[in-house]
Coordinates of C-alpha atoms in Angstrom, one line a residue:
M1 CA 0.0 0.2 -0.2
T2 CA 0.9 3.4 -0.5
M3 CA 0.6 6.5 1.5
H4 CA -1.0 9.5 -0.5
N5 CA 1.9 12.3 -0.6
D6 CA -1.4 15.0 -0.6
L7 CA -1.9 17.2 2.5
P8 CA -4.6 14.9 4.6
Q9 CA -8.2 15.8 4.1
S10 CA -9.7 17.8 7.0
F11 CA -12.8 17.8 8.4
D12 CA -14.6 19.1 11.6
F13 CA -16.2 15.6 12.0
I14 CA -15.5 12.4 11.2
V15 CA -18.3 9.6 11.6
V16 CA -16.9 5.9 11.3
G17 CA -19.7 3.6 9.7
A18 CA -22.6 4.4 7.7
G19 CA -25.2 2.0 9.8
S20 CA -28.2 2.9 11.9
A21 CA -26.5 5.5 14.1
G22 CA -24.1 6.6 12.0
C23 CA -26.3 7.8 8.8
V24 CA -28.6 9.7 11.7
L25 CA -25.6 11.1 13.2
A26 CA -23.8 12.7 9.9
N27 CA -27.4 13.8 8.5
R28 CA -27.8 15.8 12.2
L29 CA -24.3 17.2 12.3
S30 CA -24.6 18.5 9.2
A31 CA -28.0 20.0 9.1
D32 CA -26.7 23.5 9.8
G33 CA -23.9 23.9 7.7
R34 CA -21.6 25.1 10.5
F35 CA -19.2 22.2 10.3
R36 CA -17.7 20.2 7.6
V37 CA -19.0 16.5 8.3
C38 CA -17.3 13.4 6.5
L39 CA -18.9 10.1 7.1
I40 CA -16.7 7.0 5.9
E41 CA -18.2 3.1 5.2
A42 CA -16.3 0.2 4.7
G43 CA -18.8 -1.3 2.2
S44 CA -19.8 -0.3 -1.2
S45 CA -23.2 0.5 -2.8
D46 CA -26.3 -0.3 -2.2
R47 CA -27.6 -0.4 -5.9
T48 CA -29.4 -3.5 -6.0
P49 CA -32.6 -5.3 -6.0
R50 CA -31.7 -7.8 -3.2
I51 CA -31.0 -5.1 -0.6
K52 CA -34.4 -3.0 -2.3
I53 CA -36.7 -5.1 -2.4
P54 CA -37.5 -6.6 1.3
A55 CA -37.9 -10.4 -0.2
G56 CA -34.3 -10.1 -0.8
T57 CA -33.1 -9.9 2.4
L58 CA -33.2 -14.1 2.7
T59 CA -30.3 -13.9 0.0
L60 CA -28.0 -11.4 2.1
Y61 CA -27.3 -13.3 5.0
K62 CA -24.6 -15.3 3.4
S63 CA -23.5 -12.8 0.6
R64 CA -19.8 -11.9 0.8
R65 CA -20.3 -8.9 -1.1
F66 CA -22.9 -7.4 1.2
A67 CA -22.3 -8.9 4.5
Y68 CA -19.3 -9.4 6.7
Q69 CA -19.2 -13.4 7.2
F70 CA -18.3 -13.5 10.7
F71 CA -18.3 -16.7 13.1
S72 CA -17.6 -16.9 16.6
T73 CA -15.4 -19.0 18.4
P74 CA -16.5 -22.6 19.4
Q75 CA -19.1 -22.1 21.9
E76 CA -18.3 -24.0 25.0
H77 CA -22.2 -24.1 26.3
L78 CA -23.7 -24.8 22.7
A79 CA -21.8 -28.0 21.9
N80 CA -18.8 -25.9 20.9
R81 CA -20.3 -24.8 17.7
R82 CA -18.7 -21.8 15.3
I83 CA -22.2 -19.2 15.1
H84 CA -22.6 -17.4 12.0
V85 CA -22.7 -13.5 12.7
P86 CA -23.3 -11.7 9.1
R87 CA -22.9 -8.0 9.6
G88 CA -24.1 -5.5 6.9
K89 CA -21.2 -4.5 4.5
A90 CA -22.7 -1.7 2.6
L91 CA -24.1 2.0 2.6
G92 CA -26.4 1.3 5.2
G93 CA -24.5 -0.8 7.4
S94 CA -27.2 -3.7 8.7
T95 CA -30.2 -2.2 7.6
T96 CA -29.5 -3.2 4.1
L97 CA -30.0 -6.5 5.1
N98 CA -31.9 -6.7 8.4
S99 CA -35.9 -7.8 8.5
M100 CA -36.8 -4.0 8.8
I101 CA -38.5 -4.8 12.0
Y102 CA -39.4 -1.3 14.0
I103 CA -38.9 -2.0 17.7
R104 CA -37.8 0.6 20.4
G105 CA -37.8 -1.8 23.2
D106 CA -39.2 -1.4 26.6
R107 CA -39.4 1.8 28.5
T108 CA -37.5 0.0 31.6
D109 CA -34.7 -0.8 29.3
Y110 CA -33.6 2.9 29.3
D111 CA -34.8 3.6 32.7
H112 CA -32.4 1.0 33.8
W113 CA -29.3 2.6 32.3
Q114 CA -30.2 5.7 33.7
A115 CA -30.4 3.7 37.3
L116 CA -26.9 2.7 36.4
G117 CA -25.6 6.5 36.2
C118 CA -26.2 6.8 32.6
T119 CA -27.9 10.3 32.8
G120 CA -30.0 11.8 30.1
W121 CA -30.6 7.9 29.0
G122 CA -34.3 7.4 30.9
W123 CA -37.1 6.4 28.7
D124 CA -38.6 10.4 29.1
S125 CA -34.9 11.7 27.5
V126 CA -35.1 9.0 24.8
L127 CA -38.4 9.2 23.5
P128 CA -38.3 12.4 21.6
E129 CA -35.6 11.3 19.8
F130 CA -37.5 8.2 18.6
R131 CA -40.0 10.6 18.1
D132 CA -38.2 13.4 16.2
L133 CA -36.7 10.4 13.8
E134 CA -40.2 8.7 12.9
H135 CA -42.2 9.6 10.0
C136 CA -45.4 7.1 11.4
H137 CA -47.8 5.9 8.8
R138 CA -50.2 4.7 11.2
H139 CA -52.9 7.0 13.1
L140 CA -50.9 6.2 16.2
D141 CA -50.8 8.3 19.9
P142 CA -48.8 11.1 18.8
A143 CA -47.6 10.8 22.8
F144 CA -45.5 7.8 21.3
H145 CA -45.1 8.9 17.7
G146 CA -43.8 11.4 15.8
F147 CA -45.0 12.1 12.0
R148 CA -42.2 14.4 10.3
G149 CA -39.3 12.5 10.7
E150 CA -37.0 10.8 7.8
L151 CA -37.5 7.2 8.9
D152 CA -40.9 5.7 7.2
V153 CA -42.3 3.3 9.7
T154 CA -45.5 1.5 8.4
T155 CA -47.3 -2.0 8.2
P156 CA -46.4 -4.5 5.7
R157 CA -47.7 -3.9 2.3
D158 CA -49.2 -7.4 1.6
V159 CA -49.2 -9.5 4.9
N160 CA -49.4 -13.2 4.7
P161 CA -52.8 -15.0 6.2
L162 CA -50.5 -17.1 8.1
S163 CA -49.0 -13.9 9.8
R164 CA -52.3 -13.0 11.2
S165 CA -53.5 -16.7 12.3
F166 CA -50.6 -16.3 14.5
V167 CA -51.9 -13.2 15.8
Q168 CA -55.3 -15.2 16.6
A169 CA -53.2 -18.2 17.9
G170 CA -51.5 -15.9 20.2
V171 CA -54.6 -14.6 21.7
S172 CA -55.7 -17.9 22.4
A173 CA -52.6 -19.1 24.0
G174 CA -53.3 -16.0 26.8
L175 CA -51.8 -13.0 25.3
P176 CA -53.0 -9.6 24.4
E177 CA -53.0 -8.4 20.5
N178 CA -50.8 -5.3 20.8
S179 CA -51.7 -3.1 17.6
D180 CA -48.5 -0.9 18.5
F181 CA -45.3 -2.6 19.9
N182 CA -44.0 1.2 20.4
G183 CA -46.7 2.4 22.3
A184 CA -47.9 2.1 25.9
Q185 CA -46.9 -1.5 26.2
L186 CA -44.6 -3.9 24.7
E187 CA -46.4 -7.5 25.7
G188 CA -48.8 -9.2 23.2
V189 CA -48.6 -10.4 19.8
G190 CA -49.2 -8.5 16.4
I191 CA -48.3 -7.5 12.9
Y192 CA -44.4 -5.7 13.3
D193 CA -44.3 -2.4 12.1
V194 CA -41.6 -2.1 9.2
T195 CA -38.9 0.6 8.1
Q196 CA -39.8 0.6 4.5
R197 CA -41.4 3.2 1.8
D198 CA -44.1 2.5 -1.1
G199 CA -42.7 -0.9 -0.4
Y200 CA -39.3 -1.2 -0.7
R201 CA -37.0 -1.1 2.2
L202 CA -35.7 2.0 3.5
S203 CA -31.9 1.7 5.1
A204 CA -30.6 4.4 7.5
Y205 CA -28.7 5.4 4.3
R206 CA -31.5 6.0 2.3
A207 CA -33.5 8.0 4.9
F208 CA -30.8 9.8 6.4
V209 CA -27.7 10.2 4.1
H210 CA -28.8 9.4 0.5
P211 CA -31.3 12.6 0.5
I212 CA -28.2 15.0 1.7
L213 CA -25.4 13.8 -0.3
N214 CA -25.5 17.5 -2.2
R215 CA -24.8 19.3 1.4
P216 CA -21.7 21.1 0.5
N217 CA -20.6 20.7 3.9
F218 CA -20.8 16.8 3.6
T219 CA -18.6 14.6 2.3
M220 CA -19.3 10.6 2.0
I221 CA -16.4 8.1 1.5
A222 CA -17.4 4.8 0.7
D223 CA -15.5 1.3 0.2
A224 CA -13.0 2.7 2.7
Q225 CA -11.5 0.4 5.6
V226 CA -10.3 2.3 8.7
R227 CA -7.0 0.9 9.6
N228 CA -6.6 2.9 12.7
L229 CA -6.6 6.3 14.8
V230 CA -4.5 8.7 14.7
L231 CA -3.7 9.4 18.5
E232 CA -1.2 12.4 19.6
A233 CA -0.9 13.2 23.2
E234 CA -3.9 11.5 24.4
V235 CA -6.2 13.3 21.7
A236 CA -7.8 11.9 18.5
R237 CA -6.8 13.7 15.7
G238 CA -7.3 11.7 12.8
I239 CA -7.8 8.3 10.8
V240 CA -6.1 6.6 8.3
I241 CA -8.4 4.7 5.6
V242 CA -7.4 2.2 2.9
Q243 CA -9.1 3.1 -0.4
G244 CA -8.5 1.2 -3.5
G245 CA -5.5 0.0 -2.2
E246 CA -4.0 3.2 -1.2
T247 CA -3.6 4.8 2.5
R248 CA -4.9 8.1 3.1
L249 CA -4.9 10.3 6.2
L250 CA -8.1 12.0 7.1
R251 CA -8.1 14.8 10.0
A252 CA -10.9 15.4 12.5
E253 CA -10.7 19.1 13.8
R254 CA -13.0 18.5 16.2
E255 CA -14.1 15.1 17.1
I256 CA -14.3 11.7 15.8
V257 CA -17.5 9.5 16.3
L258 CA -16.8 5.4 15.7
C259 CA -20.1 3.9 14.8
A260 CA -18.8 0.6 13.2
G261 CA -21.2 -1.0 15.6
A262 CA -20.5 -3.7 18.2
I263 CA -17.6 -5.5 16.5
G264 CA -16.4 -3.1 14.3
S265 CA -16.1 -0.1 16.9
P266 CA -13.9 -2.1 20.1
Q267 CA -11.7 -3.7 16.6
I268 CA -10.7 0.1 15.6
L269 CA -9.8 1.0 19.1
M270 CA -8.1 -2.1 19.7
A271 CA -6.1 -1.8 16.2
S272 CA -5.3 1.7 17.5
G273 CA -3.7 0.6 20.8
I274 CA -6.7 1.2 22.9
G275 CA -8.0 -1.4 24.9
R276 CA -7.0 -3.7 27.5
S277 CA -2.9 -3.8 27.4
E278 CA -2.5 -7.4 27.6
D279 CA -4.8 -8.5 24.8
L280 CA -3.2 -5.7 22.7
I281 CA 0.1 -7.1 23.2
A282 CA -0.9 -10.9 22.6
A283 CA -2.3 -9.5 19.4
G284 CA 1.0 -7.5 18.5
I285 CA -0.4 -4.0 19.1
S286 CA 1.6 -1.8 21.4
P287 CA -0.6 -0.5 24.3
V288 CA -1.5 3.3 23.4
H289 CA -4.2 3.6 26.3
H290 CA -5.4 0.9 28.8
L291 CA -8.8 0.8 28.6
P292 CA -9.9 -2.7 29.9
G293 CA -13.7 -2.4 28.9
V294 CA -13.1 -2.2 25.4
G295 CA -14.4 -5.4 23.8
Q296 CA -16.2 -6.5 26.9
N297 CA -19.6 -6.9 28.2
L298 CA -20.8 -8.2 24.5
Q299 CA -24.6 -9.6 24.4
D300 CA -26.7 -11.0 22.1
H301 CA -30.1 -12.3 21.9
L302 CA -29.9 -16.2 21.8
D303 CA -32.7 -17.5 19.5
G304 CA -34.4 -21.2 19.1
L305 CA -36.5 -22.2 16.4
V306 CA -39.6 -24.2 16.2
T307 CA -40.3 -25.2 12.9
V308 CA -43.1 -27.1 11.4
R309 CA -44.0 -29.0 8.1
S310 CA -47.4 -28.3 6.2
T311 CA -49.3 -28.8 3.0
D312 CA -50.6 -25.3 3.2
H313 CA -49.6 -23.9 0.3
R314 CA -50.5 -20.3 1.4
T315 CA -47.2 -20.3 3.4
L316 CA -44.2 -19.0 1.7
G317 CA -42.4 -21.9 0.2
F318 CA -41.9 -23.7 -3.2
S319 CA -44.2 -26.6 -4.4
G320 CA -46.2 -27.1 -7.1
R321 CA -49.2 -25.5 -5.9
S322 CA -47.2 -22.5 -5.2
L323 CA -45.5 -21.9 -8.1
P324 CA -48.2 -19.9 -9.9
A325 CA -48.3 -17.1 -7.1
V326 CA -44.0 -17.0 -7.0
L327 CA -44.2 -16.7 -11.1
K328 CA -46.7 -13.8 -10.8
S329 CA -44.7 -12.4 -7.9
P330 CA -42.3 -10.3 -9.8
L331 CA -45.4 -8.7 -11.4
K332 CA -47.3 -8.1 -8.2
F333 CA -44.6 -6.4 -7.0
L334 CA -43.8 -4.1 -9.8
F335 CA -47.4 -3.1 -10.2
G336 CA -49.2 -3.0 -6.7
R337 CA -46.0 -3.4 -4.3
K338 CA -48.0 -7.0 -3.3
G339 CA -47.2 -10.7 -3.5
W340 CA -44.1 -12.7 -2.1
L341 CA -41.8 -10.2 -3.1
T342 CA -43.2 -7.7 -0.2
T343 CA -42.3 -10.0 2.5
N344 CA -40.1 -9.4 5.2
Y345 CA -40.5 -12.8 6.1
V346 CA -41.1 -12.3 10.0
E347 CA -43.9 -10.0 9.2
A348 CA -45.6 -10.8 13.0
G349 CA -44.3 -11.7 16.3
G350 CA -44.9 -10.6 19.6
F351 CA -43.3 -10.5 23.3
A352 CA -44.3 -12.4 26.5
R353 CA -43.3 -13.5 30.0
T354 CA -42.3 -16.8 30.6
P355 CA -42.6 -18.6 34.2
L356 CA -39.2 -17.5 35.1
A357 CA -40.0 -13.7 34.2
C358 CA -38.8 -11.8 37.6
D359 CA -41.1 -8.7 36.9
S360 CA -43.9 -7.7 34.7
V361 CA -41.5 -7.0 31.6
P362 CA -41.4 -10.0 28.7
D363 CA -38.4 -12.2 29.0
I364 CA -38.8 -13.6 25.4
Q365 CA -39.4 -12.6 21.9
F366 CA -41.4 -14.2 19.1
H367 CA -40.5 -14.1 15.1
F368 CA -42.7 -15.8 13.2
V369 CA -41.7 -17.1 9.7
P370 CA -44.8 -18.3 7.3
G371 CA -42.5 -20.3 5.8
Y372 CA -40.4 -23.6 6.4
R373 CA -37.4 -22.6 8.1
S374 CA -34.7 -25.0 7.7
P375 CA -33.3 -27.0 10.7
R376 CA -30.2 -27.3 8.3
G377 CA -29.4 -23.8 8.0
R378 CA -30.4 -23.8 4.2
L379 CA -31.9 -20.7 3.1
F380 CA -34.3 -22.8 0.9
E381 CA -36.1 -25.5 1.1
W382 CA -39.0 -27.7 -1.1
G383 CA -42.0 -27.2 0.5
H384 CA -43.9 -25.4 2.9
G385 CA -44.2 -25.1 6.5
I386 CA -44.4 -22.2 9.3
A387 CA -41.9 -21.4 12.1
I388 CA -41.1 -19.4 15.3
H389 CA -37.9 -18.3 16.4
T390 CA -38.0 -17.2 20.1
C391 CA -35.1 -15.2 21.9
V392 CA -33.9 -14.4 25.2
L393 CA -34.7 -10.5 25.6
R394 CA -32.8 -10.0 29.0
P395 CA -29.5 -12.6 28.8
K396 CA -27.3 -12.9 31.5
S397 CA -24.4 -14.1 29.4
R398 CA -21.6 -11.6 28.4
G399 CA -19.1 -12.1 25.8
S400 CA -16.0 -10.6 24.6
I401 CA -14.4 -9.2 21.2
R402 CA -10.3 -9.7 21.2
L403 CA -8.2 -9.1 17.9
A404 CA -6.5 -12.4 16.5
T405 CA -3.1 -13.2 17.5
D406 CA -2.2 -14.0 13.9
G407 CA -1.3 -10.1 13.2
S408 CA -4.6 -9.8 11.1
N409 CA -6.5 -7.3 13.5
R410 CA -9.3 -9.4 12.7
P411 CA -12.0 -9.4 15.4
V412 CA -12.5 -12.4 17.6
I413 CA -16.1 -13.2 18.5
D414 CA -16.7 -14.9 21.5
F415 CA -20.6 -14.7 22.6
S416 CA -20.2 -17.2 25.6
F417 CA -23.7 -18.1 24.8
A418 CA -25.5 -20.0 27.8
S419 CA -22.4 -19.5 30.2
E420 CA -25.3 -18.1 32.8
P421 CA -27.5 -21.4 32.6
R422 CA -30.4 -19.7 33.1
D423 CA -30.7 -18.1 29.3
L424 CA -31.2 -21.8 28.3
E425 CA -33.7 -22.4 30.9
V426 CA -35.8 -18.9 29.4
L427 CA -35.3 -20.1 26.0
C428 CA -36.3 -23.5 27.1
E429 CA -39.6 -22.0 28.5
G430 CA -39.8 -20.0 25.0
I431 CA -40.0 -23.2 23.5
R432 CA -42.7 -24.2 25.4
Y433 CA -44.5 -21.2 24.8
A434 CA -44.0 -21.1 20.9
R435 CA -45.4 -24.8 20.8
R436 CA -48.4 -23.9 22.7
I437 CA -49.1 -21.0 20.5
L438 CA -48.8 -23.5 17.1
E439 CA -51.3 -25.8 18.9
Q440 CA -53.9 -23.6 18.7
A441 CA -57.2 -23.5 16.6
A442 CA -56.0 -20.9 14.2
F443 CA -53.6 -23.2 12.6
D444 CA -55.7 -26.3 12.7
G445 CA -55.9 -26.3 8.8
T446 CA -51.8 -25.3 8.4
R447 CA -50.1 -27.7 11.1
G448 CA -48.3 -30.7 10.2
T449 CA -45.4 -32.6 11.3
E450 CA -42.7 -30.8 13.8
I451 CA -39.3 -31.2 12.3
A452 CA -37.6 -29.1 15.1
P453 CA -37.1 -29.9 18.1
G454 CA -39.4 -32.9 17.0
K455 CA -42.9 -34.2 18.7
D456 CA -40.2 -36.7 20.8
V457 CA -38.4 -33.9 22.4
V458 CA -40.4 -33.0 25.5
S459 CA -38.8 -33.2 28.3
D460 CA -36.8 -30.1 30.0
G461 CA -33.4 -32.2 29.3
Q462 CA -34.3 -33.0 26.0
I463 CA -35.3 -29.3 25.0
L464 CA -32.0 -28.0 26.6
D465 CA -29.9 -30.5 24.6
Y466 CA -31.9 -29.5 21.4
L467 CA -30.7 -25.8 22.0
R468 CA -27.3 -26.8 23.1
Q469 CA -26.8 -28.4 19.2
S470 CA -29.0 -25.6 17.5
A471 CA -29.5 -22.2 19.1
A472 CA -28.1 -19.2 17.5
T473 CA -27.6 -15.6 17.4
V474 CA -30.6 -13.5 16.3
F475 CA -28.1 -11.0 15.1
H476 CA -28.5 -8.0 17.7
P477 CA -25.0 -7.8 19.1
A478 CA -24.3 -5.1 21.8
G479 CA -22.6 -3.8 25.0
T480 CA -19.0 -3.9 23.8
C481 CA -17.9 -0.4 24.6
R482 CA -20.0 0.0 27.6
M483 CA -21.4 3.5 28.6
G484 CA -21.2 4.0 32.3
V485 CA -19.6 6.2 35.1
D486 CA -17.4 3.1 36.7
E487 CA -13.7 2.9 36.2
D488 CA -14.5 -0.7 33.6
A489 CA -16.6 1.6 31.6
V490 CA -15.3 2.6 27.9
V491 CA -17.4 6.0 27.4
T492 CA -19.1 8.4 29.6
P493 CA -22.8 9.1 29.4
R494 CA -22.0 11.8 26.9
L495 CA -20.4 9.1 24.8
K496 CA -17.0 10.5 25.3
L497 CA -14.3 7.8 25.3
R498 CA -12.8 7.8 28.8
G499 CA -8.8 9.1 28.9
I500 CA -9.1 10.3 25.0
E501 CA -9.8 13.9 23.9
G502 CA -12.1 14.0 20.8
L503 CA -13.2 10.5 20.4
R504 CA -16.8 9.2 20.9
I505 CA -18.6 6.1 20.5
A506 CA -22.4 6.0 19.2
D507 CA -23.8 2.8 18.2
A508 CA -25.2 -0.5 19.8
S509 CA -21.5 -0.9 21.7
I510 CA -22.7 1.5 24.0
M511 CA -25.5 0.0 25.5
P512 CA -25.0 -0.9 29.0
T513 CA -27.4 -3.7 29.0
L514 CA -29.5 -5.3 26.2
I515 CA -32.9 -3.8 25.2
S516 CA -35.7 -5.8 24.7
G517 CA -36.0 -6.1 21.1
N518 CA -34.8 -5.3 17.5
T519 CA -31.3 -3.2 17.7
S520 CA -31.9 -1.1 14.6
A521 CA -34.1 1.7 15.8
P522 CA -32.9 2.2 19.2
S523 CA -28.9 2.3 17.1
M524 CA -30.7 5.4 15.3
M525 CA -31.8 6.8 18.6
I526 CA -28.3 6.7 19.8
G527 CA -26.8 8.6 17.0
A528 CA -29.6 11.4 17.0
K529 CA -28.6 11.6 21.0
A530 CA -24.8 11.7 20.1
A531 CA -25.2 14.4 17.7
R532 CA -27.1 16.6 20.1
M533 CA -24.4 16.1 22.7
I534 CA -22.0 17.0 20.1
L535 CA -23.6 20.4 18.9
E536 CA -24.3 21.2 22.6
D537 CA -20.6 20.7 23.5
A538 CA -19.5 22.5 20.0

């Protein structure tokens, strides 16, 4: 690689990572025109139908072009399996491949952050940020929703009838129907709201960055991998990026903000010599600033699957009976934004309390799939079926991110899933709950043979063994640059890195504890709140 001999480009603020938080942050920082803002993204263009059309999400998780294909270390408590961890690698980050579900979490999640000393992060403080970002297309309570923001939030365009059957079955199983998971109550079953516009995926990039590309004080740099931060006398002054085989230095006159996610942000810090000194030395990195919390506190929602075969051709699947609908789907989408191509595959779901829930807040989440989910991990299987994913909302287990010791600086991801046995016990109860929903009369015309766990897997021991062999991430990593007021915290409640000036972090990595639900919308809120803090300080 060669270093450009030109003088380094200079900006007031450099934002690293064009995902959920970074896109919002870059938008807000550049909005009033006072500051020169640069947004850096390692991924490239999102111009493909696979991203734009909702149903294309199924093709993205194993794509090497649009997703980082990370794998965890062997998980000791999950039969030593390596867990697949795909993360978005395009303009928009993981909002280019997620299921577009808009969930904020429970108010108690944020009030808990406040109780931990994170002043300004309680529910009453973060709700205005959520409202400001949202362009709600439903007639919902304005006390909870915004109607003028950039992020379109709406219902799926053409809900599969089996998704509505799931809601009916959930009610029969004792759960309330919930028409607004982002309103007064999280618990219940219903159709999820999604981040779509006119039937197309609306990523963070398309909502917050693409419309501002012509702002004279805003610069977007894609296909640029951040190699390391440039530190001078405990002040972050710039970043070194690699783009097209060449190395460039970008300088920040005011601040650098890492928004590279729960894997990317600690990886960049450690590659720059910031982290636990002994881990850095083991990776061949000279320690610059000993900050032992970097990469620690990794949390994710552990997920288990109940999948059922069916002959009901209304479900998403390939068969002779469904072939006409499959062949018509491109035309239905093109001319009316209807049909199979509109699905995000998890149109319905909900939140429930198992017998192990310690308070009145749900401890599991359901993602219902009106199609057959292969227990073998295949993207497509011939035939039909239905499935319920169940995840543990408030995991006790904590893992870590470290750097590889082979000199590559690649992240080594160890979730330590189920290191706290209670997580698997809650998930076991969640599997029982999912089965109870599938047993309801609403599925009488659809229900077939349970393939996984299987009808013979009934005792706690058998279900726990099944989960050890099959449970996986539901793609919500968080917590690896924890916000707090104690010595092990990585950032302060103002999101400033402890011990280094001119450097903040704003993404899911700052979450002290994982929120109860999908993490995209909360990450956008974090980006908006970070912008407000930075502009106040400026």
